[in-house]
Coordinates of C-alpha atoms in Angstrom, one line a residue:
M21 CA -49.8 41.0 187.1
A22 CA -47.9 42.6 184.4
P23 CA -44.4 43.9 185.3
V24 CA -44.3 47.5 186.3
T25 CA -41.6 49.6 184.6
V26 CA -40.0 52.3 186.6
M27 CA -38.8 55.3 184.7
Q28 CA -35.6 56.9 186.0
R29 CA -35.3 60.6 185.9
V30 CA -32.2 61.8 184.0
V31 CA -30.7 64.9 185.6
K32 CA -28.6 66.9 183.2
P33 CA -25.7 68.9 184.7
T34 CA -26.1 72.7 184.8
T35 CA -22.5 73.7 185.7
R36 CA -19.2 73.0 184.1
R37 CA -18.0 71.2 187.2
G38 CA -21.0 68.8 187.1
K39 CA -20.4 68.1 183.4
R40 CA -16.7 67.4 184.2
I41 CA -17.6 65.0 186.9
L42 CA -20.1 63.1 184.7
M43 CA -17.5 63.0 181.8
N44 CA -14.9 61.5 184.2
K45 CA -17.4 58.8 185.2
Q46 CA -18.1 57.7 181.7
P47 CA -16.3 54.6 180.2
K48 CA -12.9 55.3 178.8
L49 CA -10.5 53.5 176.5
I50 CA -7.7 54.0 179.0
E51 CA -9.2 53.6 182.5
N52 CA -8.4 55.7 185.5
V53 CA -6.8 54.2 188.6
K54 CA -9.5 52.2 190.4
Q55 CA -10.9 53.7 193.5
T56 CA -11.7 51.5 196.5
L57 CA -14.6 51.8 199.0
F58 CA -14.0 50.7 202.7
I59 CA -17.3 50.1 204.4
K60 CA -18.2 49.1 207.9
G61 CA -21.1 46.9 208.7
K62 CA -23.7 47.3 211.5
N63 CA -21.7 45.0 213.9
T64 CA -17.9 45.0 213.6
S65 CA -15.2 43.7 215.9
E66 CA -12.0 45.5 216.8
I67 CA -9.9 43.1 214.8
A68 CA -12.1 43.6 211.7
R69 CA -12.0 47.4 212.1
N70 CA -8.2 47.5 212.5
C71 CA -7.8 45.1 209.5
L72 CA -10.0 47.3 207.4
K73 CA -8.1 50.4 208.6
D74 CA -4.7 48.8 207.6
L75 CA -6.0 47.8 204.2
H76 CA -7.1 51.4 203.7
Q77 CA -3.6 52.5 204.6
L78 CA -2.2 50.2 201.9
K79 CA -4.6 51.6 199.3
K80 CA -4.2 55.3 199.9
P81 CA -4.7 57.7 198.1
E82 CA -7.0 55.7 195.8
A83 CA -9.4 54.9 198.7
V84 CA -12.6 56.2 200.2
H85 CA -13.4 55.3 203.8
L86 CA -17.0 55.5 204.9
N87 CA -17.1 56.1 208.7
Q88 CA -20.8 55.5 209.1
K89 CA -22.0 52.0 210.0
N90 CA -24.3 50.4 207.3
E91 CA -26.8 47.6 207.8
I92 CA -25.6 45.6 204.7
L93 CA -25.4 41.9 204.0
P94 CA -23.4 41.7 200.8
F95 CA -24.1 38.0 200.0
E96 CA -27.9 38.6 200.4
D97 CA -28.3 42.1 198.9
V98 CA -25.4 43.9 197.2
T99 CA -27.5 46.8 195.9
P100 CA -26.4 49.3 198.6
I101 CA -22.7 48.6 197.8
E102 CA -23.4 49.1 194.1
R103 CA -25.1 52.4 194.9
F104 CA -22.2 53.6 196.9
G105 CA -19.8 52.5 194.2
K106 CA -21.7 54.5 191.5
K107 CA -21.9 57.5 193.8
H108 CA -18.1 57.6 194.5
D109 CA -17.0 56.2 191.1
A110 CA -15.4 53.2 192.8
S111 CA -15.1 49.7 191.3
L112 CA -13.5 47.9 194.3
F113 CA -14.8 47.6 197.8
A114 CA -13.9 46.1 201.2
F115 CA -16.6 45.4 203.8
A116 CA -16.0 44.5 207.5
S117 CA -18.6 42.7 209.7
H118 CA -18.7 40.5 212.7
N119 CA -21.3 38.0 214.1
K120 CA -21.3 34.7 216.0
K121 CA -21.4 32.5 212.9
R122 CA -18.8 34.4 210.9
P123 CA -16.5 36.3 213.3
H124 CA -14.0 39.0 212.1
N125 CA -15.3 38.9 208.6
I126 CA -13.8 40.8 205.6
V127 CA -15.5 40.8 202.2
L128 CA -13.5 41.9 199.1
G129 CA -15.2 42.5 195.8
R130 CA -15.1 44.3 192.5
M131 CA -17.7 45.7 190.1
F132 CA -18.2 45.9 186.4
D133 CA -20.5 48.5 184.8
D134 CA -21.8 49.5 188.3
Q135 CA -22.8 45.9 189.0
L136 CA -21.2 43.2 191.1
L137 CA -18.6 41.0 189.3
D138 CA -16.7 39.0 191.9
M139 CA -16.9 38.8 195.7
I140 CA -15.0 36.7 198.3
E141 CA -15.6 36.4 202.0
L142 CA -12.5 36.0 204.2
G143 CA -12.2 35.3 207.9
V144 CA -9.4 36.9 209.9
E145 CA -7.9 34.2 212.1
Q146 CA -4.7 36.0 213.1
F147 CA -3.9 39.6 212.7
K148 CA -1.0 41.8 213.5
S149 CA -1.5 45.5 212.6
L150 CA 0.9 48.1 211.1
S151 CA 1.3 49.8 214.5
E152 CA 2.7 46.6 216.1
F153 CA 5.7 46.6 213.8
K154 CA 8.0 49.3 215.3
N155 CA 10.0 50.1 212.2
E156 CA 10.0 52.5 209.2
K157 CA 7.1 52.1 206.8
V158 CA 7.0 52.8 203.1
A159 CA 5.5 56.0 201.7
A160 CA 1.8 56.2 200.7
G161 CA 1.0 55.6 197.0
I162 CA 4.0 53.2 196.4
K163 CA 3.2 50.5 193.8
P164 CA 3.7 47.2 195.5
C165 CA 5.3 44.1 194.1
L166 CA 2.8 41.2 194.4
L167 CA 4.0 37.7 195.0
F168 CA 1.9 34.5 195.1
A169 CA 3.2 31.3 196.5
G170 CA 1.5 27.9 196.2
P171 CA 0.6 25.7 193.3
Q172 CA -3.1 25.9 194.2
F173 CA -3.2 29.4 192.8
H174 CA -2.7 27.9 189.3
E175 CA -4.5 24.5 189.8
Q176 CA -7.8 25.4 191.4
S177 CA -10.2 27.5 189.4
I178 CA -11.6 29.3 192.4
L179 CA -8.2 30.3 193.7
K180 CA -7.2 31.5 190.2
R181 CA -10.1 34.0 190.4
V182 CA -9.1 34.9 194.0
Q183 CA -5.6 35.6 192.8
N184 CA -6.9 37.8 190.0
L185 CA -9.1 39.7 192.5
F186 CA -6.1 40.3 194.8
V187 CA -4.1 41.6 191.8
D188 CA -6.9 43.9 190.8
F189 CA -7.4 45.1 194.4
F190 CA -3.8 46.0 195.3
Q191 CA -2.3 47.0 192.0
R192 CA -2.1 50.7 191.0
E193 CA -1.4 52.4 187.6
N194 CA 0.2 50.4 184.8
V195 CA 3.9 51.0 184.3
D196 CA 6.1 50.2 181.3
A197 CA 9.5 50.0 183.1
V198 CA 10.6 49.5 186.7
R199 CA 13.5 51.3 188.4
L200 CA 15.5 49.2 190.8
Q201 CA 15.4 51.8 193.5
G202 CA 11.6 52.1 193.0
L203 CA 11.0 48.6 194.3
E204 CA 10.3 49.3 198.0
H205 CA 7.2 47.3 199.0
V206 CA 6.3 43.6 198.6
L207 CA 2.9 42.0 199.3
M208 CA 3.1 38.2 199.5
F209 CA 0.2 35.8 199.5
T210 CA 0.8 32.2 200.4
V211 CA -1.9 29.4 200.2
D212 CA -1.7 26.2 202.3
D213 CA -2.1 22.7 200.9
S214 CA -5.8 22.6 201.7
G215 CA -6.5 25.8 199.7
E216 CA -8.6 27.3 202.5
K217 CA -6.1 29.5 204.2
I218 CA -4.3 32.4 202.7
Y219 CA -1.4 34.2 204.5
M220 CA -0.8 37.8 203.7
R221 CA 2.5 39.4 204.6
S222 CA 3.9 42.8 203.9
Y223 CA 7.7 43.5 203.5
K224 CA 9.9 46.5 202.9
I225 CA 12.8 45.9 200.4
L226 CA 16.2 46.9 201.6
L227 CA 19.0 47.3 199.1
K228 CA 22.4 46.9 200.8
K229 CA 26.0 46.9 199.6
S230 CA 27.3 43.6 198.3
G231 CA 30.7 44.5 196.9
Q232 CA 29.4 43.9 193.4
K233 CA 27.4 45.8 190.8
S234 CA 24.0 44.3 191.9
P235 CA 23.0 45.1 195.6
R236 CA 22.1 42.6 198.3
V237 CA 18.4 42.4 198.8
E238 CA 16.8 41.9 202.2
L239 CA 13.2 41.9 203.3
E240 CA 11.9 43.5 206.5
E241 CA 8.4 42.8 207.6
I242 CA 6.4 46.0 208.2
G243 CA 2.9 44.7 208.5
P244 CA 0.0 44.1 208.3
S245 CA 0.3 40.4 208.9
I246 CA -3.0 38.6 208.3
D247 CA -4.1 35.0 208.2
F248 CA -7.2 34.7 206.0
K249 CA -9.6 31.8 205.8
L250 CA -11.6 31.5 202.6
R251 CA -15.2 31.2 203.6
R252 CA -17.6 32.0 200.7
T253 CA -17.3 33.1 197.1
K254 CA -19.6 34.7 194.6
L255 CA -17.8 34.7 191.2
A256 CA -19.0 35.9 187.9
S257 CA -19.8 33.5 185.0
D258 CA -17.1 32.9 182.4
D259 CA -19.0 34.9 179.8
L260 CA -19.4 37.9 182.1
F261 CA -15.8 37.7 183.2
S262 CA -14.5 37.5 179.6
R263 CA -16.7 40.5 178.7
S264 CA -15.3 42.5 181.5
C265 CA -11.7 41.8 180.3
K266 CA -12.5 42.7 176.7
Q267 CA -10.6 45.7 175.3
Q268 CA -11.5 47.8 172.4
Y269 CA -9.7 47.3 169.1
C270 CA -8.9 51.0 168.8
M271 CA -6.7 50.8 171.9
E272 CA -4.1 49.0 169.9
P273 CA -1.5 51.4 168.4
H274 CA -1.7 51.9 164.7
N275 CA 1.5 52.8 162.9
T276 CA 0.9 55.6 160.3
K277 CA 3.5 55.9 157.6
N278 CA 5.6 59.1 157.4
I279 CA 4.1 60.6 160.6
N280 CA 5.9 60.8 163.9
Y281 CA 5.9 62.9 167.1
D282 CA 8.7 64.8 168.8
K283 CA 9.3 64.8 172.5
F284 CA 7.0 67.7 173.0
G285 CA 4.1 65.9 171.4
T286 CA 4.1 67.9 168.1
R287 CA 2.8 65.9 165.1
M288 CA 5.3 66.0 162.2
G289 CA 4.8 64.6 158.7
R290 CA 7.1 63.7 155.9
I291 CA 6.2 64.6 152.3
H292 CA 7.9 63.0 149.3
I293 CA 8.3 65.2 146.2
A294 CA 10.4 65.1 143.0
K295 CA 13.9 66.6 142.9
Q296 CA 13.8 70.3 142.2
D297 CA 16.2 72.7 140.6
I298 CA 17.0 75.4 143.1
N299 CA 18.2 77.8 140.5
K300 CA 14.8 77.8 138.8
L301 CA 12.8 78.4 142.0
Q302 CA 10.8 81.7 141.9
T303 CA 11.9 83.7 144.9
R304 CA 10.8 87.1 146.2
K305 CA 12.0 89.9 143.9
M306 CA 13.8 92.6 145.9
K307 CA 15.2 95.9 144.5
G308 CA 18.5 95.3 146.2
L309 CA 19.0 92.0 144.5
K310 CA 18.5 93.3 141.0
K311 CA 21.5 92.9 138.6
S312 CA 23.4 95.9 137.6
V313 CA 23.9 97.0 134.0
A314 CA 27.5 95.7 133.9
E315 CA 26.4 92.3 135.2
K316 CA 23.7 92.1 132.6
K317 CA 26.2 93.0 129.8
Q318 CA 28.6 90.4 131.0
Q319 CA 25.9 87.7 131.1
R320 CA 24.9 88.5 127.5
E321 CA 28.5 88.2 126.3
Q322 CA 28.8 84.8 128.0
R323 CA 25.7 83.6 126.2
K324 CA 27.1 84.8 122.8
S325 CA 30.5 83.2 123.4
K326 CA 28.8 79.9 124.2
S327 CA 26.5 80.0 121.1
T328 CA 29.5 80.8 118.8
G329 CA 31.5 78.0 120.2
I330 CA 28.7 75.5 119.5
Q331 CA 28.3 76.7 115.9
S332 CA 32.1 76.3 115.2
V333 CA 32.0 72.8 116.5
K334 CA 29.1 71.8 114.2
T335 CA 30.8 73.2 111.1

């Protein structure tokens, strides 16, 4: 049988709000902060639900939590998650499930062009939630400092991609400079010698007096504390991964000569012209600036005296 082509109906927006939403979902040279979907499966354990809830707390406010249970098997059919991601304009997702073969299961993944790019399956072996740590937490929306310990993150190709996925999942907007008092939160990922277990810890940075110019830094664990076991991975090919990391040439800044911008964003240009004689410039003629009869007579006498002096020198 010949393949059947399905024509998709293109719905054009009829309101300004609809046009604005579609324009915001289109590809951009400078991307928005990535949104994350948190999805619960049909069967979930209490540990998996609490783990998903704490990850949602770390990702706020760039996070969308779907309360309804969904009968989804990501490693068999990822189409429903891609549909949710396109609907909510989210390129990252976290999925929680539980069964006898894979208990307390967490799936983290990311998408490119509304299609699956990378996906890893992690089993929660030990979990300590945020509520179990009775201390002060960091504010929502704080950009964390990500630390990775273990040579396996640089030696094994799979763990390299897992590290890249963790960075893409937990980072926020890009910053050019970091203020010392702005470093408040640390997320640390440690891999064991076998490369199968990843330990995630969350700390709050405390800057205390040291008697010197630089403060004394202490770390206080605030949770969550999770011991992950790497179960399955579904990684993109090298060609697709390099295509997803490609940036447009026009994103590079071009230096234009003689054009700069002030602190208000006003464009200012510099024009180079020849040297001008200010006395010969034609200005606006005003009645109050006209010379009097005495001034004109004095100016004529000065011209005559100059001309007679030149003639006497020539003779």
